[in-house]
Amino acid sequence: TDAQRVKLDEFIAASNKAAETMRSICQTDYPTTAVGRMEAMEKRLDGMLQGIKIVRPALEGFYATLNDEQKARLNSNSGQRRFWRWRDRW
């Protein structure tokens, strides 16, 4: 629907913004000390948390516009939308 398209576009824009935020935080060089590597890890995790805070409201807004069938397909663990398939391997 038109309402879904608007929310999907907002979700895509938020995803792009979150990706850019994470890219800007992550270092391209590899720290040589244990302390430096720990600091780099902390920055990456902080960047991921910032990304989640950007994306989550947009995803929730989009999800709220879906009907039950669309939600079931999105939540499905089969087909092209195997978002969480990796957890079955552990």
PDB file of N, CA and C in Angstrom:
ATOM      1  N   THR A   1       0.842  -1.181   0.000  1.00  0.00           N
ATOM      2  CA  THR A   1       0.000   0.000   0.000  1.00  0.00           C
ATOM      3  C   THR A   1       0.886   1.243   0.000  1.00  0.00           C
ATOM      4  N   ASP A   2       0.242   2.381  -0.222  1.00  0.00           N
ATOM      5  CA  ASP A   2       0.998   3.639  -0.197  1.00  0.00           C
ATOM      6  C   ASP A   2       1.588   3.916   1.188  1.00  0.00           C
ATOM      7  N   ALA A   3       0.821   3.603   2.229  1.00  0.00           N
ATOM      8  CA  ALA A   3       1.313   3.818   3.601  1.00  0.00           C
ATOM      9  C   ALA A   3       2.505   2.918   3.884  1.00  0.00           C
ATOM     10  N   GLN A   4       2.451   1.686   3.391  1.00  0.00           N
ATOM     11  CA  GLN A   4       3.580   0.773   3.581  1.00  0.00           C
ATOM     12  C   GLN A   4       4.809   1.267   2.834  1.00  0.00           C
ATOM     13  N   ARG A   5       4.602   1.780   1.629  1.00  0.00           N
ATOM     14  CA  ARG A   5       5.727   2.277   0.826  1.00  0.00           C
ATOM     15  C   ARG A   5       6.433   3.427   1.539  1.00  0.00           C
ATOM     16  N   VAL A   6       5.660   4.334   2.130  1.00  0.00           N
ATOM     17  CA  VAL A   6       6.246   5.458   2.864  1.00  0.00           C
ATOM     18  C   VAL A   6       7.099   4.935   4.022  1.00  0.00           C
ATOM     19  N   LYS A   7       6.546   3.997   4.784  1.00  0.00           N
ATOM     20  CA  LYS A   7       7.280   3.445   5.936  1.00  0.00           C
ATOM     21  C   LYS A   7       8.481   2.623   5.486  1.00  0.00           C
ATOM     22  N   LEU A   8       8.355   1.909   4.365  1.00  0.00           N
ATOM     23  CA  LEU A   8       9.497   1.161   3.830  1.00  0.00           C
ATOM     24  C   LEU A   8      10.605   2.118   3.414  1.00  0.00           C
ATOM     25  N   ASP A   9      10.233   3.201   2.756  1.00  0.00           N
ATOM     26  CA  ASP A   9      11.240   4.199   2.361  1.00  0.00           C
ATOM     27  C   ASP A   9      11.934   4.801   3.581  1.00  0.00           C
ATOM     28  N   GLU A  10      11.179   5.048   4.648  1.00  0.00           N
ATOM     29  CA  GLU A  10      11.779   5.552   5.890  1.00  0.00           C
ATOM     30  C   GLU A  10      12.734   4.522   6.484  1.00  0.00           C
ATOM     31  N   PHE A  11      12.359   3.251   6.424  1.00  0.00           N
ATOM     32  CA  PHE A  11      13.220   2.181   6.929  1.00  0.00           C
ATOM     33  C   PHE A  11      14.511   2.094   6.114  1.00  0.00           C
ATOM     34  N   ILE A  12      14.392   2.189   4.803  1.00  0.00           N
ATOM     35  CA  ILE A  12      15.582   2.142   3.942  1.00  0.00           C
ATOM     36  C   ILE A  12      16.503   3.323   4.243  1.00  0.00           C
ATOM     37  N   ALA A  13      15.931   4.507   4.385  1.00  0.00           N
ATOM     38  CA  ALA A  13      16.737   5.693   4.696  1.00  0.00           C
ATOM     39  C   ALA A  13      17.430   5.538   6.050  1.00  0.00           C
ATOM     40  N   ALA A  14      16.709   5.010   7.040  1.00  0.00           N
ATOM     41  CA  ALA A  14      17.304   4.793   8.363  1.00  0.00           C
ATOM     42  C   ALA A  14      18.411   3.754   8.292  1.00  0.00           C
ATOM     43  N   SER A  15      18.207   2.704   7.497  1.00  0.00           N
ATOM     44  CA  SER A  15      19.242   1.672   7.342  1.00  0.00           C
ATOM     45  C   SER A  15      20.505   2.253   6.721  1.00  0.00           C
ATOM     46  N   ASN A  16      20.324   3.090   5.717  1.00  0.00           N
ATOM     47  CA  ASN A  16      21.477   3.741   5.081  1.00  0.00           C
ATOM     48  C   ASN A  16      22.202   4.663   6.061  1.00  0.00           C
ATOM     49  N   LYS A  17      21.441   5.411   6.851  1.00  0.00           N
ATOM     50  CA  LYS A  17      22.046   6.304   7.845  1.00  0.00           C
ATOM     51  C   LYS A  17      22.809   5.501   8.905  1.00  0.00           C
ATOM     52  N   ALA A  18      22.226   4.391   9.347  1.00  0.00           N
ATOM     53  CA  ALA A  18      22.885   3.545  10.346  1.00  0.00           C
ATOM     54  C   ALA A  18      24.170   2.951   9.782  1.00  0.00           C
ATOM     55  N   ALA A  19      24.133   2.514   8.534  1.00  0.00           N
ATOM     56  CA  ALA A  19      25.332   1.948   7.906  1.00  0.00           C
ATOM     57  C   ALA A  19      26.431   2.994   7.809  1.00  0.00           C
ATOM     58  N   GLU A  20      26.068   4.203   7.442  1.00  0.00           N
ATOM     59  CA  GLU A  20      27.050   5.282   7.355  1.00  0.00           C
ATOM     60  C   GLU A  20      27.623   5.605   8.735  1.00  0.00           C
ATOM     61  N   THR A  21      26.771   5.621   9.750  1.00  0.00           N
ATOM     62  CA  THR A  21      27.229   5.866  11.118  1.00  0.00           C
ATOM     63  C   THR A  21      28.243   4.815  11.535  1.00  0.00           C
ATOM     64  N   MET A  22      27.939   3.552  11.264  1.00  0.00           N
ATOM     65  CA  MET A  22      28.859   2.473  11.638  1.00  0.00           C
ATOM     66  C   MET A  22      30.155   2.545  10.843  1.00  0.00           C
ATOM     67  N   ARG A  23      30.050   2.871   9.560  1.00  0.00           N
ATOM     68  CA  ARG A  23      31.267   2.996   8.742  1.00  0.00           C
ATOM     69  C   ARG A  23      32.170   4.101   9.268  1.00  0.00           C
ATOM     70  N   SER A  24      31.577   5.207   9.692  1.00  0.00           N
ATOM     71  CA  SER A  24      32.388   6.330  10.152  1.00  0.00           C
ATOM     72  C   SER A  24      33.069   6.045  11.491  1.00  0.00           C
ATOM     73  N   ILE A  25      32.495   5.167  12.276  1.00  0.00           N
ATOM     74  CA  ILE A  25      33.057   4.852  13.585  1.00  0.00           C
ATOM     75  C   ILE A  25      34.147   3.784  13.494  1.00  0.00           C
ATOM     76  N   CYS A  26      33.974   2.828  12.611  1.00  0.00           N
ATOM     77  CA  CYS A  26      34.930   1.717  12.521  1.00  0.00           C
ATOM     78  C   CYS A  26      36.242   2.188  11.912  1.00  0.00           C
ATOM     79  N   GLN A  27      37.326   1.778  12.540  1.00  0.00           N
ATOM     80  CA  GLN A  27      38.654   2.140  12.068  1.00  0.00           C
ATOM     81  C   GLN A  27      39.040   1.280  10.879  1.00  0.00           C
ATOM     82  N   THR A  28      39.850   1.846  10.012  1.00  0.00           N
ATOM     83  CA  THR A  28      40.340   1.079   8.875  1.00  0.00           C
ATOM     84  C   THR A  28      41.703   0.456   9.171  1.00  0.00           C
ATOM     85  N   ASP A  29      42.402   0.991  10.155  1.00  0.00           N
ATOM     86  CA  ASP A  29      43.688   0.409  10.533  1.00  0.00           C
ATOM     87  C   ASP A  29      43.491  -0.507  11.741  1.00  0.00           C
ATOM     88  N   TYR A  30      44.382  -1.452  11.873  1.00  0.00           N
ATOM     89  CA  TYR A  30      44.287  -2.435  12.946  1.00  0.00           C
ATOM     90  C   TYR A  30      45.232  -2.037  14.073  1.00  0.00           C
ATOM     91  N   PRO A  31      44.699  -1.783  15.266  1.00  0.00           N
ATOM     92  CA  PRO A  31      45.563  -1.402  16.392  1.00  0.00           C
ATOM     93  C   PRO A  31      46.580  -2.503  16.709  1.00  0.00           C
ATOM     94  N   THR A  32      47.756  -2.089  17.130  1.00  0.00           N
ATOM     95  CA  THR A  32      48.829  -3.052  17.381  1.00  0.00           C
ATOM     96  C   THR A  32      48.915  -3.483  18.839  1.00  0.00           C
ATOM     97  N   THR A  33      48.234  -2.790  19.727  1.00  0.00           N
ATOM     98  CA  THR A  33      48.302  -3.154  21.139  1.00  0.00           C
ATOM     99  C   THR A  33      46.978  -3.768  21.592  1.00  0.00           C
ATOM    100  N   ALA A  34      47.039  -4.524  22.657  1.00  0.00           N
ATOM    101  CA  ALA A  34      45.830  -5.137  23.212  1.00  0.00           C
ATOM    102  C   ALA A  34      44.836  -4.063  23.662  1.00  0.00           C
ATOM    103  N   VAL A  35      45.350  -3.024  24.291  1.00  0.00           N
ATOM    104  CA  VAL A  35      44.481  -1.931  24.748  1.00  0.00           C
ATOM    105  C   VAL A  35      43.843  -1.233  23.536  1.00  0.00           C
ATOM    106  N   GLY A  36      44.614  -1.006  22.503  1.00  0.00           N
ATOM    107  CA  GLY A  36      44.092  -0.373  21.292  1.00  0.00           C
ATOM    108  C   GLY A  36      43.015  -1.210  20.629  1.00  0.00           C
ATOM    109  N   ARG A  37      43.223  -2.541  20.601  1.00  0.00           N
ATOM    110  CA  ARG A  37      42.216  -3.429  20.018  1.00  0.00           C
ATOM    111  C   ARG A  37      40.940  -3.418  20.845  1.00  0.00           C
ATOM    112  N   MET A  38      41.079  -3.367  22.157  1.00  0.00           N
ATOM    113  CA  MET A  38      39.904  -3.311  23.031  1.00  0.00           C
ATOM    114  C   MET A  38      39.138  -2.002  22.813  1.00  0.00           C
ATOM    115  N   GLU A  39      39.865  -0.899  22.682  1.00  0.00           N
ATOM    116  CA  GLU A  39      39.218   0.390  22.411  1.00  0.00           C
ATOM    117  C   GLU A  39      38.494   0.366  21.065  1.00  0.00           C
ATOM    118  N   ALA A  40      39.120  -0.254  20.067  1.00  0.00           N
ATOM    119  CA  ALA A  40      38.493  -0.350  18.747  1.00  0.00           C
ATOM    120  C   ALA A  40      37.214  -1.189  18.821  1.00  0.00           C
ATOM    121  N   MET A  41      37.266  -2.278  19.588  1.00  0.00           N
ATOM    122  CA  MET A  41      36.074  -3.108  19.768  1.00  0.00           C
ATOM    123  C   MET A  41      34.959  -2.318  20.426  1.00  0.00           C
ATOM    124  N   GLU A  42      35.314  -1.555  21.432  1.00  0.00           N
ATOM    125  CA  GLU A  42      34.320  -0.756  22.144  1.00  0.00           C
ATOM    126  C   GLU A  42      33.673   0.257  21.198  1.00  0.00           C
ATOM    127  N   LYS A  43      34.480   0.893  20.348  1.00  0.00           N
ATOM    128  CA  LYS A  43      33.942   1.854  19.386  1.00  0.00           C
ATOM    129  C   LYS A  43      33.017   1.168  18.380  1.00  0.00           C
ATOM    130  N   ARG A  44      33.403  -0.030  17.924  1.00  0.00           N
ATOM    131  CA  ARG A  44      32.547  -0.767  16.983  1.00  0.00           C
ATOM    132  C   ARG A  44      31.210  -1.121  17.618  1.00  0.00           C
ATOM    133  N   LEU A  45      31.267  -1.604  18.842  1.00  0.00           N
ATOM    134  CA  LEU A  45      30.027  -1.959  19.531  1.00  0.00           C
ATOM    135  C   LEU A  45      29.148  -0.737  19.763  1.00  0.00           C
ATOM    136  N   ASP A  46      29.764   0.373  20.109  1.00  0.00           N
ATOM    137  CA  ASP A  46      29.014   1.611  20.276  1.00  0.00           C
ATOM    138  C   ASP A  46      28.372   2.023  18.954  1.00  0.00           C
ATOM    139  N   GLY A  47      29.104   1.879  17.868  1.00  0.00           N
ATOM    140  CA  GLY A  47      28.563   2.186  16.549  1.00  0.00           C
ATOM    141  C   GLY A  47      27.390   1.295  16.188  1.00  0.00           C
ATOM    142  N   MET A  48      27.495   0.015  16.530  1.00  0.00           N
ATOM    143  CA  MET A  48      26.393  -0.905  16.268  1.00  0.00           C
ATOM    144  C   MET A  48      25.169  -0.520  17.081  1.00  0.00           C
ATOM    145  N   LEU A  49      25.370  -0.153  18.335  1.00  0.00           N
ATOM    146  CA  LEU A  49      24.250   0.264  19.180  1.00  0.00           C
ATOM    147  C   LEU A  49      23.594   1.533  18.619  1.00  0.00           C
ATOM    148  N   GLN A  50      24.406   2.473  18.165  1.00  0.00           N
ATOM    149  CA  GLN A  50      23.851   3.677  17.544  1.00  0.00           C
ATOM    150  C   GLN A  50      23.037   3.316  16.303  1.00  0.00           C
ATOM    151  N   GLY A  51      23.559   2.379  15.517  1.00  0.00           N
ATOM    152  CA  GLY A  51      22.849   1.925  14.317  1.00  0.00           C
ATOM    153  C   GLY A  51      21.501   1.304  14.651  1.00  0.00           C
ATOM    154  N   ILE A  52      21.475   0.500  15.684  1.00  0.00           N
ATOM    155  CA  ILE A  52      20.219  -0.125  16.111  1.00  0.00           C
ATOM    156  C   ILE A  52      19.216   0.935  16.551  1.00  0.00           C
ATOM    157  N   LYS A  53      19.702   1.937  17.272  1.00  0.00           N
ATOM    158  CA  LYS A  53      18.802   3.000  17.740  1.00  0.00           C
ATOM    159  C   LYS A  53      18.249   3.825  16.579  1.00  0.00           C
ATOM    160  N   ILE A  54      18.962   3.879  15.477  1.00  0.00           N
ATOM    161  CA  ILE A  54      18.491   4.581  14.290  1.00  0.00           C
ATOM    162  C   ILE A  54      17.468   3.735  13.527  1.00  0.00           C
ATOM    163  N   VAL A  55      17.760   2.456  13.375  1.00  0.00           N
ATOM    164  CA  VAL A  55      16.950   1.579  12.528  1.00  0.00           C
ATOM    165  C   VAL A  55      15.684   1.076  13.214  1.00  0.00           C
ATOM    166  N   ARG A  56      15.771   0.766  14.480  1.00  0.00           N
ATOM    167  CA  ARG A  56      14.646   0.109  15.154  1.00  0.00           C
ATOM    168  C   ARG A  56      13.316   0.862  15.046  1.00  0.00           C
ATOM    169  N   PRO A  57      13.262   2.164  15.333  1.00  0.00           N
ATOM    170  CA  PRO A  57      11.965   2.855  15.213  1.00  0.00           C
ATOM    171  C   PRO A  57      11.389   2.793  13.794  1.00  0.00           C
ATOM    172  N   ALA A  58      12.255   2.900  12.786  1.00  0.00           N
ATOM    173  CA  ALA A  58      11.787   2.838  11.405  1.00  0.00           C
ATOM    174  C   ALA A  58      11.273   1.439  11.070  1.00  0.00           C
ATOM    175  N   LEU A  59      11.970   0.404  11.543  1.00  0.00           N
ATOM    176  CA  LEU A  59      11.507  -0.964  11.308  1.00  0.00           C
ATOM    177  C   LEU A  59      10.177  -1.212  12.009  1.00  0.00           C
ATOM    178  N   GLU A  60      10.056  -0.750  13.235  1.00  0.00           N
ATOM    179  CA  GLU A  60       8.800  -0.932  13.972  1.00  0.00           C
ATOM    180  C   GLU A  60       7.653  -0.207  13.279  1.00  0.00           C
ATOM    181  N   GLY A  61       7.918   0.986  12.753  1.00  0.00           N
ATOM    182  CA  GLY A  61       6.891   1.727  12.032  1.00  0.00           C
ATOM    183  C   GLY A  61       6.447   1.008  10.774  1.00  0.00           C
ATOM    184  N   PHE A  62       7.410   0.463  10.026  1.00  0.00           N
ATOM    185  CA  PHE A  62       7.088  -0.294   8.822  1.00  0.00           C
ATOM    186  C   PHE A  62       6.319  -1.564   9.183  1.00  0.00           C
ATOM    187  N   TYR A  63       6.804  -2.284  10.174  1.00  0.00           N
ATOM    188  CA  TYR A  63       6.183  -3.547  10.589  1.00  0.00           C
ATOM    189  C   TYR A  63       4.729  -3.330  10.995  1.00  0.00           C
ATOM    190  N   ALA A  64       4.455  -2.212  11.640  1.00  0.00           N
ATOM    191  CA  ALA A  64       3.090  -1.921  12.098  1.00  0.00           C
ATOM    192  C   ALA A  64       2.115  -1.739  10.936  1.00  0.00           C
ATOM    193  N   THR A  65       2.619  -1.411   9.740  1.00  0.00           N
ATOM    194  CA  THR A  65       1.732  -1.225   8.587  1.00  0.00           C
ATOM    195  C   THR A  65       1.396  -2.529   7.878  1.00  0.00           C
ATOM    196  N   LEU A  66       2.092  -3.610   8.214  1.00  0.00           N
ATOM    197  CA  LEU A  66       1.899  -4.884   7.512  1.00  0.00           C
ATOM    198  C   LEU A  66       0.663  -5.611   8.017  1.00  0.00           C
ATOM    199  N   ASN A  67       0.050  -6.392   7.126  1.00  0.00           N
ATOM    200  CA  ASN A  67      -1.041  -7.256   7.563  1.00  0.00           C
ATOM    201  C   ASN A  67      -0.451  -8.549   8.126  1.00  0.00           C
ATOM    202  N   ASP A  68      -1.274  -9.405   8.662  1.00  0.00           N
ATOM    203  CA  ASP A  68      -0.780 -10.627   9.319  1.00  0.00           C
ATOM    204  C   ASP A  68      -0.009 -11.535   8.365  1.00  0.00           C
ATOM    205  N   GLU A  69      -0.459 -11.658   7.135  1.00  0.00           N
ATOM    206  CA  GLU A  69       0.238 -12.504   6.163  1.00  0.00           C
ATOM    207  C   GLU A  69       1.626 -11.946   5.846  1.00  0.00           C
ATOM    208  N   GLN A  70       1.710 -10.643   5.673  1.00  0.00           N
ATOM    209  CA  GLN A  70       3.002 -10.016   5.391  1.00  0.00           C
ATOM    210  C   GLN A  70       3.948 -10.149   6.579  1.00  0.00           C
ATOM    211  N   LYS A  71       3.416  -9.991   7.779  1.00  0.00           N
ATOM    212  CA  LYS A  71       4.247 -10.174   8.978  1.00  0.00           C
ATOM    213  C   LYS A  71       4.757 -11.596   9.063  1.00  0.00           C
ATOM    214  N   ALA A  72       3.897 -12.568   8.764  1.00  0.00           N
ATOM    215  CA  ALA A  72       4.301 -13.973   8.814  1.00  0.00           C
ATOM    216  C   ALA A  72       5.415 -14.246   7.805  1.00  0.00           C
ATOM    217  N   ARG A  73       5.300 -13.690   6.599  1.00  0.00           N
ATOM    218  CA  ARG A  73       6.356 -13.886   5.603  1.00  0.00           C
ATOM    219  C   ARG A  73       7.660 -13.239   6.030  1.00  0.00           C
ATOM    220  N   LEU A  74       7.571 -12.039   6.587  1.00  0.00           N
ATOM    221  CA  LEU A  74       8.778 -11.351   7.048  1.00  0.00           C
ATOM    222  C   LEU A  74       9.425 -12.099   8.208  1.00  0.00           C
ATOM    223  N   ASN A  75       8.613 -12.656   9.081  1.00  0.00           N
ATOM    224  CA  ASN A  75       9.117 -13.378  10.242  1.00  0.00           C
ATOM    225  C   ASN A  75       9.581 -14.787   9.911  1.00  0.00           C
ATOM    226  N   SER A  76       9.254 -15.261   8.732  1.00  0.00           N
ATOM    227  CA  SER A  76       9.567 -16.629   8.330  1.00  0.00           C
ATOM    228  C   SER A  76      11.073 -16.870   8.291  1.00  0.00           C
ATOM    229  N   ASN A  77      11.443 -18.094   8.574  1.00  0.00           N
ATOM    230  CA  ASN A  77      12.847 -18.502   8.524  1.00  0.00           C
ATOM    231  C   ASN A  77      13.161 -19.248   7.242  1.00  0.00           C
ATOM    232  N   SER A  78      12.327 -19.101   6.224  1.00  0.00           N
ATOM    233  CA  SER A  78      12.549 -19.825   4.979  1.00  0.00           C
ATOM    234  C   SER A  78      12.562 -18.856   3.810  1.00  0.00           C
ATOM    235  N   GLY A  79      12.937 -19.360   2.672  1.00  0.00           N
ATOM    236  CA  GLY A  79      12.948 -18.543   1.471  1.00  0.00           C
ATOM    237  C   GLY A  79      14.054 -17.515   1.485  1.00  0.00           C
ATOM    238  N   GLN A  80      13.851 -16.435   0.779  1.00  0.00           N
ATOM    239  CA  GLN A  80      14.874 -15.403   0.646  1.00  0.00           C
ATOM    240  C   GLN A  80      15.055 -14.606   1.928  1.00  0.00           C
ATOM    241  N   ARG A  81      14.136 -14.700   2.840  1.00  0.00           N
ATOM    242  CA  ARG A  81      14.205 -13.888   4.065  1.00  0.00           C
ATOM    243  C   ARG A  81      14.705 -14.727   5.242  1.00  0.00           C
ATOM    244  N   ARG A  82      15.839 -15.340   5.076  1.00  0.00           N
ATOM    245  CA  ARG A  82      16.422 -16.157   6.146  1.00  0.00           C
ATOM    246  C   ARG A  82      17.315 -15.306   7.025  1.00  0.00           C
ATOM    247  N   PHE A  83      16.741 -14.288   7.670  1.00  0.00           N
ATOM    248  CA  PHE A  83      17.533 -13.353   8.462  1.00  0.00           C
ATOM    249  C   PHE A  83      18.297 -14.038   9.577  1.00  0.00           C
ATOM    250  N   TRP A  84      17.693 -14.980  10.239  1.00  0.00           N
ATOM    251  CA  TRP A  84      18.299 -15.554  11.433  1.00  0.00           C
ATOM    252  C   TRP A  84      18.649 -17.021  11.252  1.00  0.00           C
ATOM    253  N   ARG A  85      18.836 -17.463  10.015  1.00  0.00           N
ATOM    254  CA  ARG A  85      19.116 -18.867   9.744  1.00  0.00           C
ATOM    255  C   ARG A  85      20.404 -19.342  10.432  1.00  0.00           C
ATOM    256  N   TRP A  86      21.379 -18.452  10.609  1.00  0.00           N
ATOM    257  CA  TRP A  86      22.667 -18.825  11.193  1.00  0.00           C
ATOM    258  C   TRP A  86      22.519 -19.401  12.588  1.00  0.00           C
ATOM    259  N   ARG A  87      21.514 -18.986  13.336  1.00  0.00           N
ATOM    260  CA  ARG A  87      21.419 -19.450  14.730  1.00  0.00           C
ATOM    261  C   ARG A  87      21.078 -20.931  14.802  1.00  0.00           C
ATOM    262  N   ASP A  88      20.498 -21.497  13.720  1.00  0.00           N
ATOM    263  CA  ASP A  88      20.186 -22.926  13.708  1.00  0.00           C
ATOM    264  C   ASP A  88      21.442 -23.786  13.662  1.00  0.00           C
ATOM    265  N   ARG A  89      22.547 -23.189  13.300  1.00  0.00           N
ATOM    266  CA  ARG A  89      23.800 -23.940  13.152  1.00  0.00           C
ATOM    267  C   ARG A  89      24.575 -24.075  14.444  1.00  0.00           C
ATOM    268  N   TRP A  90      24.153 -23.390  15.487  1.00  0.00           N
ATOM    269  CA  TRP A  90      24.916 -23.411  16.743  1.00  0.00           C
ATOM    270  C   TRP A  90      24.337 -24.378  17.715  1.00  0.00           C
TER     271      TRP A  90
END
